[in-house]
Amino acid sequence: MRLPIRYRIIIPFTVLLVFVGVIGTGVASARLASAASAQFDAALLHSSLQAHQLLSQLDANRMADLRRATDTVGVPEALGAGDLAMLDRLLTPVTANVADASIQLYGLDAQGSEVLGIKSTPKGPTSIDISGARAFAAEPTVVKVLAGVGGTDRLVFLRNQGPEPTVYWTGSVRTAGGRIVGAVLIGEPLAEIAAGIPGSTFYDLSGAQLVTTVRTPPVANQTVRKAITSDNAVGADEARSGHSYGAVFSTWTMRGSQFGFLAMQANADWLVSAAAQVRLILTLVFTAAALLTLLVGTATASRLTRPIELLVRSMRAVSAGDLQQRATIASTDEIGYLARTFNEMTASLEEKTAALEETTFASIEALARAIDARDPSTFGHSARVAAVSLEIADAMQLPTADREALRRGALLHDIGKIGVEDKVLRKPGPLTAWERDEMREHARIGYDMLKGLPFLQPSLPGVLHHHERWDANGYPSGLGGAAIPMLVRILAVADVFDALISDRPYRQGLSVEAASAAIWNEAGRQFDPDVVTAFLACRPAIEAVLRNMRTIEPTIVTPEAA
């Protein structure tokens, strides 16, 4: 079935519009989502660092309380003599002075039996029933403290027995002569510790959950536990009950001993919602722009092609011998309409076509600028290369048509970098052999993207061959000398010059003087000597253009440099 002329005009532009819109929406959405995700991860990691700081402060506070209990004058004598009344009077003030937590204080004799138990409460210290208790006698950490193993008097351990997991700080009690007569334990429930760290979940070494402050705690599976080290936290994302969560796991260590693992969790619903809203907004904006463009394009195409369609119908009717149909179609009104509009159509057709081409080119150029902006160090690179190329073209007195082809080629020469991964494109250091091959593909990718557009044909050699060299050692085709089109030779000099004067993550940009010297040194090897001569001749004009584009600082040319 033959399509009307108007649809043959509209369909290619529609396909291109959809292509540019999908790519642009995808790139913009990915960048915004990546930025939001990085911010969320940074906040989560900060909360993990704060949690460990709180644990360190807690350890310091409890150790200070333990030191006050073991070093109080009279405690060793009372404990050694079994004077529980005196011991109670001496240790009760220790628990009373702890205002930041509800602690349990135990006094142990030399055999590890509890002889005294005091618990701090909001109403004040109260006694703990320890009749005949030997709950800590077999605890390895308590045994070490009572035996004075390794000269360590104060240790900390986790006890996951009884009604709730509890962290204990224990220290030996020594007489003035250094003899150990017992020990003191200060315990704080792990649930109370976790309550002071919102968003936290504590696990033992097997990954079993001990306490948590969140409704849906993350799971410390074997894969996560194996990846955690003392220097490496592990992130995990999961969705439960229609909600998204992010968590970061780290080791739970106190005084050099690992008790288990600590996870900090945060709700990520806002992150998912924000990404969805960004995609929706971009999609709506693109859809509205596409519909408006198609409506205007359809109306314009219909107006331009109506006289041609009427003429074609009349010619078909005549060639078929249907004079009656010809008479009907070629009525007086239609002949008058054709006479009035055909000349108008002929006069404006080129103008309308040029406008449509320029609209299409503007869309593609916008995509190219967005690709430049993926890396802050190359932002505006294509625009500057185009400006420098035109100055060289003026110095070489190129025709107007060639200058326009050169301008478009320069603006689009790096569009193929849309197919290069960010980790390669934005790598701050030298590329590996595989990464260099990946980067070199951008010239062919850009050519393949644009080769189907007839009005860009004069500019395509600049997109494909701007990395060819005068000595035939370039890529992708290894062209050399006069085999490289003149417009490409000009573009190659402008491209390298802007790269030399621009800052990169791994180096500072060169001065204009140094960059010009580098271009001159490559004449006859990388560049066409005639193009280099023209470049040096118009360098003051190039500096003025780039200064207006706020690219370089004004340079003072000395007589020797001139």
Coordinates of C-alpha atoms in Angstrom, one line a residue:
M1 CA 0.0 0.0 0.0
R2 CA 1.4 3.4 -1.0
L3 CA 1.7 5.9 1.8
P4 CA 0.7 9.5 1.2
I5 CA 3.6 11.9 0.8
R6 CA 2.8 13.6 4.1
Y7 CA 3.3 10.4 6.0
R8 CA 6.6 9.6 4.3
I9 CA 7.8 13.0 5.6
I10 CA 6.4 12.6 9.1
I11 CA 7.3 8.9 9.9
P12 CA 11.2 9.3 9.8
F13 CA 11.0 12.3 12.1
T14 CA 8.6 10.5 14.4
V15 CA 11.0 7.5 14.7
L16 CA 14.0 9.8 15.3
L17 CA 12.0 11.8 17.9
V18 CA 11.1 8.6 19.8
F19 CA 14.7 7.4 19.7
V20 CA 16.1 10.7 21.0
G21 CA 13.3 10.9 23.7
V22 CA 13.8 7.4 25.0
I23 CA 17.6 7.7 25.1
G24 CA 17.5 11.1 26.7
T25 CA 14.8 10.1 29.3
G26 CA 16.8 7.0 30.1
V27 CA 20.1 8.8 30.6
A28 CA 18.6 11.6 32.7
S29 CA 16.6 9.2 34.9
A30 CA 19.7 7.0 35.4
R31 CA 21.9 9.9 36.5
L32 CA 19.3 11.3 38.9
A33 CA 18.6 7.9 40.4
S34 CA 22.3 7.2 40.8
A35 CA 22.8 10.5 42.6
A36 CA 19.9 9.9 44.9
S37 CA 21.1 6.3 45.6
A38 CA 24.6 7.6 46.4
Q39 CA 23.2 10.1 48.9
F40 CA 21.1 7.4 50.6
D41 CA 24.1 5.0 50.9
A42 CA 26.2 7.8 52.3
A43 CA 23.6 8.6 55.0
L44 CA 23.3 4.9 55.8
L45 CA 27.1 4.5 56.2
H46 CA 27.2 7.6 58.4
S47 CA 24.6 6.1 60.7
S48 CA 26.7 2.9 61.0
L49 CA 29.8 5.0 61.9
Q50 CA 27.7 6.9 64.5
A51 CA 26.4 3.6 65.9
H52 CA 30.0 2.3 66.5
Q53 CA 30.9 5.7 68.1
L54 CA 28.0 5.3 70.5
L55 CA 29.2 1.7 71.3
S56 CA 32.7 3.0 72.0
Q57 CA 31.4 5.7 74.3
L58 CA 29.2 3.2 76.1
D59 CA 32.2 0.9 76.6
A60 CA 34.2 3.9 78.0
N61 CA 31.3 4.8 80.4
R62 CA 30.8 1.3 81.7
M63 CA 34.5 0.8 82.2
A64 CA 34.7 4.0 84.2
D65 CA 31.8 2.7 86.3
L66 CA 33.6 -0.6 86.8
R67 CA 36.8 1.2 87.7
R68 CA 35.0 3.2 90.4
A69 CA 33.5 0.0 91.8
T70 CA 36.8 -2.0 92.0
D71 CA 38.9 0.9 93.1
T72 CA 36.6 2.2 95.9
V73 CA 38.5 2.2 99.2
G74 CA 37.3 -0.6 101.4
V75 CA 35.8 -2.8 98.7
P76 CA 38.7 -5.3 98.6
E77 CA 38.7 -5.7 102.3
A78 CA 34.9 -6.0 102.6
L79 CA 34.8 -8.6 99.7
G80 CA 37.8 -10.5 101.1
A81 CA 36.3 -10.6 104.6
G82 CA 32.8 -11.4 103.3
D83 CA 31.4 -8.3 105.0
L84 CA 28.3 -8.0 102.7
A85 CA 26.8 -5.1 104.6
M86 CA 29.9 -3.0 104.1
L87 CA 30.2 -4.1 100.5
D88 CA 26.6 -3.0 99.9
R89 CA 27.2 0.4 101.4
L90 CA 30.3 0.9 99.3
L91 CA 28.9 -0.2 95.9
T92 CA 25.3 1.1 96.1
P93 CA 26.5 4.7 95.3
V94 CA 28.2 3.4 92.1
T95 CA 24.8 2.3 90.7
A96 CA 23.1 5.4 92.0
N97 CA 25.5 7.6 90.1
V98 CA 24.8 5.9 86.7
A99 CA 22.1 8.1 85.2
D100 CA 22.4 7.1 81.6
A101 CA 21.4 3.4 81.9
S102 CA 19.8 0.7 84.0
I103 CA 22.7 -1.4 85.1
Q104 CA 23.2 -4.6 87.2
L105 CA 26.1 -4.8 89.5
Y106 CA 27.3 -8.1 91.0
G107 CA 30.0 -8.7 93.5
L108 CA 31.8 -12.1 93.2
D109 CA 34.0 -13.9 95.6
A110 CA 37.2 -15.6 94.6
Q111 CA 35.4 -18.7 93.5
G112 CA 33.0 -16.8 91.2
S113 CA 29.9 -17.1 93.4
E114 CA 27.7 -14.0 93.6
V115 CA 27.7 -12.5 97.1
L116 CA 26.0 -9.2 96.2
G117 CA 23.6 -8.0 93.5
I118 CA 22.4 -4.4 93.0
K119 CA 20.2 -3.1 90.2
S120 CA 19.6 0.5 89.3
T121 CA 16.0 1.6 88.8
P122 CA 14.3 5.0 88.2
K123 CA 13.4 5.0 91.9
G124 CA 16.9 4.2 93.0
P125 CA 19.2 1.1 93.6
T126 CA 17.5 -2.1 94.7
S127 CA 18.9 -5.5 95.7
I128 CA 19.0 -8.5 93.4
D129 CA 18.2 -12.0 94.8
I130 CA 21.5 -13.9 94.4
S131 CA 20.9 -16.6 97.1
G132 CA 23.3 -19.4 96.3
A133 CA 23.8 -18.2 92.7
R134 CA 26.9 -19.3 90.8
A135 CA 25.7 -18.1 87.3
F136 CA 29.0 -16.6 86.4
A137 CA 31.4 -19.1 88.0
A138 CA 31.9 -21.0 84.8
E139 CA 31.9 -18.0 82.5
P140 CA 35.4 -18.1 80.7
T141 CA 35.9 -14.3 80.9
V142 CA 35.1 -14.3 84.6
V143 CA 37.5 -17.2 85.1
K144 CA 40.3 -15.3 83.4
V145 CA 39.7 -12.2 85.5
L146 CA 39.6 -14.1 88.8
A147 CA 42.8 -16.0 87.7
G148 CA 44.5 -12.8 86.6
V149 CA 45.4 -14.5 83.2
G150 CA 47.7 -12.4 81.0
G151 CA 47.6 -9.6 83.5
T152 CA 44.2 -8.4 82.3
D153 CA 42.0 -7.1 85.1
R154 CA 39.1 -5.7 83.1
L155 CA 37.2 -7.5 80.2
V156 CA 33.8 -7.4 78.5
F157 CA 31.7 -10.3 77.4
L158 CA 28.2 -11.0 76.0
R159 CA 25.9 -13.4 77.9
N160 CA 23.1 -14.7 75.8
Q161 CA 21.4 -16.7 78.6
G162 CA 18.6 -15.9 80.9
P163 CA 15.7 -13.6 80.1
E164 CA 17.6 -11.3 77.8
P165 CA 21.0 -10.9 76.1
T166 CA 23.2 -8.7 78.3
V167 CA 26.7 -7.2 77.9
Y168 CA 28.9 -7.5 81.0
W169 CA 32.0 -5.6 82.0
T170 CA 34.0 -7.4 84.7
G171 CA 37.1 -6.5 86.6
S172 CA 39.1 -8.2 89.4
V173 CA 39.2 -6.8 92.9
R174 CA 42.7 -6.8 94.4
T175 CA 44.1 -6.1 97.8
A176 CA 46.9 -3.6 98.4
G177 CA 49.3 -6.6 98.1
G178 CA 47.9 -7.5 94.7
R179 CA 46.0 -10.6 95.7
I180 CA 42.7 -11.2 93.9
V181 CA 39.8 -11.5 96.4
G182 CA 37.0 -11.4 93.9
A183 CA 35.5 -9.5 91.0
V184 CA 32.8 -7.0 90.1
L185 CA 30.4 -7.3 87.1
I186 CA 28.4 -4.4 85.6
G187 CA 25.8 -5.6 83.1
E188 CA 23.5 -3.6 80.7
P189 CA 20.7 -5.3 78.7
L190 CA 21.5 -5.4 75.0
A191 CA 17.9 -4.2 74.3
E192 CA 18.6 -1.0 76.3
I193 CA 21.8 -0.5 74.3
A194 CA 20.0 -1.0 71.0
A195 CA 17.3 1.4 72.1
G196 CA 19.9 4.2 72.2
I197 CA 20.9 3.4 68.5
P198 CA 17.7 3.9 66.4
G199 CA 17.6 1.6 63.3
S200 CA 19.9 -1.0 64.8
T201 CA 19.8 -4.8 64.9
F202 CA 22.3 -6.9 66.8
Y203 CA 23.2 -10.5 65.8
D204 CA 25.4 -13.2 67.3
L205 CA 28.3 -14.8 65.3
S206 CA 26.0 -17.4 63.8
G207 CA 23.7 -14.6 62.4
A208 CA 20.9 -15.2 64.8
Q209 CA 19.1 -12.0 65.7
L210 CA 19.6 -10.9 69.3
V211 CA 17.7 -7.6 69.6
T212 CA 16.3 -5.1 67.1
T213 CA 14.7 -1.6 67.0
V214 CA 13.1 -2.0 63.6
R215 CA 9.9 -3.7 62.5
T216 CA 11.4 -5.7 59.6
P217 CA 15.0 -6.4 60.5
P218 CA 17.4 -7.5 57.7
V219 CA 18.6 -11.1 57.6
A220 CA 22.3 -11.7 58.3
N221 CA 22.6 -14.7 55.9
Q222 CA 25.8 -16.7 55.4
T223 CA 26.7 -14.8 52.2
V224 CA 26.6 -11.4 54.0
R225 CA 28.5 -12.7 57.1
K226 CA 31.3 -14.0 54.9
A227 CA 31.7 -10.7 53.2
I228 CA 32.0 -8.7 56.4
T229 CA 35.4 -7.9 57.8
S230 CA 36.7 -5.6 60.4
D231 CA 37.6 -3.1 57.7
N232 CA 34.7 -3.8 55.3
A233 CA 31.0 -3.0 55.8
V234 CA 28.5 -4.7 53.5
G235 CA 25.4 -3.1 52.1
A236 CA 22.1 -5.0 51.4
D237 CA 18.8 -4.0 49.8
E238 CA 15.6 -5.8 50.1
A239 CA 11.8 -5.4 49.7
R240 CA 9.3 -6.7 52.2
S241 CA 5.6 -6.2 52.6
G242 CA 5.5 -3.7 49.9
H243 CA 8.3 -1.6 51.3
S244 CA 12.0 -1.1 50.3
Y245 CA 14.8 -1.1 52.8
G246 CA 18.5 -0.5 52.7
A247 CA 20.9 -1.9 55.3
V248 CA 24.6 -1.9 56.1
F249 CA 26.2 -4.7 58.0
S250 CA 29.4 -4.4 60.1
T251 CA 31.3 -6.3 62.8
W252 CA 30.2 -5.8 66.4
T253 CA 33.5 -5.6 68.3
M254 CA 34.1 -4.4 71.8
R255 CA 37.6 -4.1 73.4
G256 CA 39.1 -6.3 70.6
S257 CA 36.6 -9.1 70.9
Q258 CA 33.9 -9.7 68.2
F259 CA 30.5 -10.5 69.7
G260 CA 28.6 -10.7 66.4
F261 CA 27.3 -8.3 63.8
L262 CA 25.5 -4.9 63.8
A263 CA 23.1 -3.8 61.0
M264 CA 21.8 -0.3 60.5
Q265 CA 18.6 -0.1 58.4
A266 CA 16.7 2.7 56.8
N267 CA 13.5 2.9 54.8
A268 CA 14.2 3.4 51.1
D269 CA 10.6 3.9 49.9
W270 CA 11.3 7.6 49.3
L271 CA 14.2 6.7 47.0
V272 CA 12.1 4.3 44.9
S273 CA 9.3 6.8 44.9
A274 CA 11.6 9.7 43.8
A275 CA 13.1 7.6 41.0
A276 CA 9.6 6.7 39.8
Q277 CA 8.4 10.3 39.9
V278 CA 11.5 11.5 37.9
R279 CA 10.8 8.9 35.3
L280 CA 7.1 9.9 35.2
I281 CA 7.8 13.6 34.9
L282 CA 10.4 13.1 32.1
T283 CA 8.1 10.7 30.3
L284 CA 5.2 13.2 30.5
V285 CA 7.4 16.1 29.3
F286 CA 8.7 14.0 26.4
T287 CA 5.3 12.8 25.5
A288 CA 3.9 16.3 25.5
A289 CA 6.8 17.6 23.4
A290 CA 6.4 14.7 21.0
L291 CA 2.7 15.2 20.5
L292 CA 3.1 19.0 20.0
T293 CA 5.9 18.3 17.5
L294 CA 3.9 15.7 15.6
L295 CA 0.8 18.0 15.5
V296 CA 2.8 20.9 14.1
G297 CA 4.7 18.6 11.7
T298 CA 1.5 16.9 10.5
A299 CA -0.2 20.3 9.8
T300 CA 2.9 21.6 8.1
A301 CA 3.4 18.5 6.0
S302 CA -0.3 18.4 5.0
R303 CA -0.2 22.0 3.9
L304 CA 3.0 21.5 1.9
T305 CA 2.0 18.2 0.2
R306 CA -1.7 18.9 -0.6
P307 CA -0.9 20.6 -4.0
I308 CA 1.4 17.8 -5.0
E309 CA -1.2 15.1 -4.0
L310 CA -3.9 16.9 -6.1
L311 CA -1.5 17.1 -9.1
V312 CA -0.6 13.4 -8.8
R313 CA -4.2 12.4 -8.7
S314 CA -5.0 14.5 -11.7
M315 CA -2.1 13.0 -13.6
R316 CA -3.2 9.5 -12.7
A317 CA -6.7 10.2 -13.9
V318 CA -5.5 11.5 -17.2
S319 CA -3.0 8.6 -17.8
A320 CA -5.9 6.2 -17.0
G321 CA -8.1 7.9 -19.7
D322 CA -10.7 8.8 -17.2
L323 CA -11.5 12.3 -18.6
Q324 CA -14.6 12.6 -16.5
Q325 CA -12.6 12.0 -13.3
R326 CA -9.9 14.4 -14.6
A327 CA -12.6 17.0 -15.2
T328 CA -14.0 16.4 -11.8
I329 CA -10.6 16.7 -10.1
A330 CA -9.2 19.5 -12.3
S331 CA -12.2 21.7 -11.7
T332 CA -11.9 25.4 -12.1
D333 CA -11.5 25.9 -8.4
E334 CA -8.8 23.2 -8.0
I335 CA -6.9 24.5 -11.1
G336 CA -7.0 28.0 -9.5
Y337 CA -5.9 26.5 -6.2
L338 CA -3.1 24.7 -7.9
A339 CA -2.0 27.8 -9.8
R340 CA -2.0 29.9 -6.6
T341 CA -0.3 27.4 -4.3
F342 CA 2.1 25.5 -6.6
N343 CA 4.4 28.6 -6.9
E344 CA 4.1 29.2 -3.2
M345 CA 5.0 25.6 -2.4
T346 CA 7.9 25.7 -4.8
A347 CA 9.3 28.9 -3.3
S348 CA 9.0 27.7 0.3
L349 CA 9.7 24.0 0.0
E350 CA 13.4 24.3 0.5
E351 CA 12.9 26.7 3.4
K352 CA 10.5 24.3 5.1
T353 CA 12.8 21.3 4.5
A354 CA 15.7 23.2 5.9
A355 CA 13.7 24.1 9.0
L356 CA 12.7 20.5 9.5
E357 CA 16.3 19.4 9.1
E358 CA 17.5 22.1 11.6
T359 CA 14.8 20.9 14.1
T360 CA 16.1 17.4 13.8
F361 CA 19.7 18.5 14.1
A362 CA 18.9 20.5 17.2
S363 CA 17.4 17.4 18.8
I364 CA 20.5 15.4 18.0
E365 CA 22.8 18.2 19.1
A366 CA 20.9 18.3 22.5
L367 CA 21.6 14.6 22.9
A368 CA 25.3 15.2 22.1
R369 CA 25.5 18.0 24.7
A370 CA 23.9 15.7 27.2
I371 CA 26.6 13.1 26.5
D372 CA 29.3 15.7 26.9
A373 CA 27.8 16.5 30.3
R374 CA 28.1 12.9 31.5
D375 CA 31.7 13.9 32.4
P376 CA 32.1 17.4 34.0
S377 CA 35.6 17.6 32.5
T378 CA 34.3 17.4 28.9
F379 CA 31.2 19.7 29.4
G380 CA 30.9 22.0 26.4
H381 CA 33.8 20.2 24.5
S382 CA 31.8 19.7 21.3
A383 CA 30.7 23.3 21.2
R384 CA 34.3 24.5 21.6
V385 CA 35.6 22.1 19.0
A386 CA 33.0 23.5 16.5
A387 CA 34.0 27.1 17.3
V388 CA 37.8 26.3 16.8
S389 CA 37.1 24.3 13.6
L390 CA 35.2 27.3 12.0
E391 CA 38.0 29.7 12.7
I392 CA 40.5 27.3 11.0
A393 CA 38.0 26.9 8.1
D394 CA 37.8 30.7 7.7
A395 CA 41.6 30.9 7.6
M396 CA 41.7 28.3 4.9
Q397 CA 38.8 30.1 3.0
L398 CA 36.5 27.0 2.9
P399 CA 33.1 27.5 1.1
T400 CA 30.0 28.1 3.1
A401 CA 28.5 24.7 2.5
D402 CA 31.7 23.0 3.8
R403 CA 31.7 25.2 6.9
E404 CA 28.2 24.1 7.8
A405 CA 29.1 20.4 7.3
L406 CA 32.2 21.0 9.4
R407 CA 30.1 22.7 12.2
R408 CA 27.6 19.9 12.4
G409 CA 30.3 17.2 12.3
A410 CA 32.2 18.9 15.1
L411 CA 29.0 19.3 17.3
L412 CA 28.2 15.6 16.8
H413 CA 31.7 14.0 16.6
D414 CA 31.5 12.4 20.1
I415 CA 27.8 11.4 20.1
G416 CA 28.9 7.8 19.9
K417 CA 30.1 8.0 23.5
I418 CA 26.5 7.2 24.4
G419 CA 27.5 3.6 23.9
V420 CA 30.5 3.8 26.2
E421 CA 30.1 2.7 29.9
D422 CA 30.5 5.4 32.6
K423 CA 33.2 3.4 34.3
V424 CA 35.3 3.7 31.1
L425 CA 34.3 7.2 30.0
R426 CA 34.9 8.8 33.5
K427 CA 37.9 6.7 34.6
P428 CA 40.4 9.1 36.2
G429 CA 43.5 7.1 35.3
P430 CA 45.0 5.3 32.3
L431 CA 42.8 2.9 30.4
T432 CA 43.5 -0.8 30.0
A433 CA 43.8 -2.4 26.6
W434 CA 40.2 -3.6 26.7
E435 CA 39.0 -0.2 27.9
R436 CA 40.9 1.6 25.0
D437 CA 39.2 -0.7 22.5
E438 CA 35.8 0.0 24.1
M439 CA 36.5 3.8 23.9
R440 CA 37.6 3.6 20.3
E441 CA 34.2 2.1 19.4
H442 CA 32.5 5.5 20.0
A443 CA 33.4 6.8 16.5
R444 CA 31.7 3.9 14.7
I445 CA 28.8 3.9 17.1
G446 CA 28.1 7.6 16.3
Y447 CA 28.4 7.0 12.6
D448 CA 25.9 4.1 12.7
M449 CA 23.5 6.3 14.7
L450 CA 23.5 9.1 12.1
K451 CA 24.1 7.4 8.8
G452 CA 20.4 7.0 8.0
L453 CA 19.8 10.8 7.9
P454 CA 20.5 12.1 4.4
F455 CA 21.0 15.8 5.3
L456 CA 23.9 14.8 7.6
Q457 CA 25.8 12.8 5.0
P458 CA 28.4 15.6 4.4
S459 CA 29.1 15.7 8.2
L460 CA 29.4 11.9 8.8
P461 CA 33.1 11.6 7.9
G462 CA 33.9 13.9 10.8
V463 CA 32.0 11.6 13.2
L464 CA 33.7 8.4 11.9
H465 CA 37.2 9.5 11.1
H466 CA 38.1 12.3 13.6
H467 CA 40.7 10.0 15.2
E468 CA 42.5 9.2 12.0
R469 CA 46.1 10.4 11.7
W470 CA 48.1 12.0 8.9
D471 CA 50.7 9.1 9.2
A472 CA 47.9 6.5 8.9
N473 CA 48.3 5.2 12.5
G474 CA 44.8 6.3 13.6
Y475 CA 41.5 4.6 13.9
P476 CA 39.0 3.2 12.9
S477 CA 40.0 2.8 9.2
G478 CA 43.8 3.7 9.3
L479 CA 43.4 6.5 6.7
G480 CA 46.4 8.7 6.0
G481 CA 47.4 11.8 4.1
A482 CA 45.1 13.2 1.5
A483 CA 42.8 10.1 1.9
I484 CA 41.5 11.8 5.1
P485 CA 38.8 14.4 4.0
M486 CA 39.8 18.0 4.5
L487 CA 37.0 18.7 7.0
V488 CA 38.1 15.8 9.1
R489 CA 41.7 17.0 9.2
I490 CA 40.5 20.4 10.5
L491 CA 38.2 18.7 13.1
A492 CA 41.1 16.5 14.3
V493 CA 43.3 19.6 15.1
A494 CA 40.5 21.4 16.9
D495 CA 39.5 18.3 18.9
V496 CA 43.0 17.7 20.2
F497 CA 43.6 21.4 20.9
D498 CA 40.5 21.7 23.1
A499 CA 41.4 18.4 24.9
L500 CA 44.9 19.8 25.7
I501 CA 43.7 23.1 27.2
S502 CA 41.0 21.4 29.2
D503 CA 41.4 20.1 32.8
R504 CA 41.1 16.4 33.3
P505 CA 40.8 14.4 36.6
Y506 CA 44.3 13.1 36.1
R507 CA 46.0 16.4 34.8
Q508 CA 45.7 20.1 34.6
G509 CA 45.0 21.7 31.2
L510 CA 47.9 23.1 29.2
S511 CA 48.3 26.8 28.4
V512 CA 47.4 27.9 24.9
E513 CA 51.1 28.4 24.2
A514 CA 52.0 24.9 25.3
A515 CA 49.0 23.3 23.5
S516 CA 49.9 25.2 20.3
A517 CA 53.5 24.0 20.5
A518 CA 52.2 20.4 20.9
I519 CA 50.0 20.8 17.8
W520 CA 53.0 22.2 15.9
N521 CA 55.2 19.3 16.9
E522 CA 52.7 16.8 15.5
A523 CA 52.5 18.5 12.1
G524 CA 53.3 15.9 9.4
R525 CA 52.7 13.0 11.9
Q526 CA 49.3 13.3 13.5
F527 CA 48.1 16.4 11.6
D528 CA 48.0 17.9 8.1
P529 CA 50.8 20.5 8.0
D530 CA 48.7 22.9 6.0
V531 CA 45.9 22.7 8.7
V532 CA 48.4 23.3 11.4
T533 CA 49.8 26.4 9.6
A534 CA 46.2 27.8 9.3
F535 CA 45.6 27.0 13.0
L536 CA 48.6 28.9 14.1
A537 CA 47.8 31.8 11.8
C538 CA 44.3 32.2 13.3
R539 CA 45.3 31.5 16.9
P540 CA 44.5 35.0 18.2
A541 CA 40.9 34.7 16.8
I542 CA 40.6 31.2 18.4
E543 CA 41.7 32.6 21.8
A544 CA 39.1 35.4 21.4
V545 CA 36.3 33.0 20.6
L546 CA 37.2 30.7 23.5
R547 CA 37.5 33.6 25.9
N548 CA 34.0 34.6 25.0
M549 CA 32.9 31.1 25.8
R550 CA 34.7 31.5 29.2
T551 CA 37.0 28.6 28.4
I552 CA 40.5 30.2 28.9
E553 CA 41.9 33.2 30.7
P554 CA 43.3 36.1 28.6
T555 CA 47.0 35.5 27.6
I556 CA 49.7 38.1 27.2
V557 CA 51.6 37.4 24.1
T558 CA 55.3 38.5 24.4
P559 CA 57.3 39.7 21.4
E560 CA 59.3 36.4 21.6
A561 CA 56.1 34.3 21.6
A562 CA 54.6 36.3 18.7

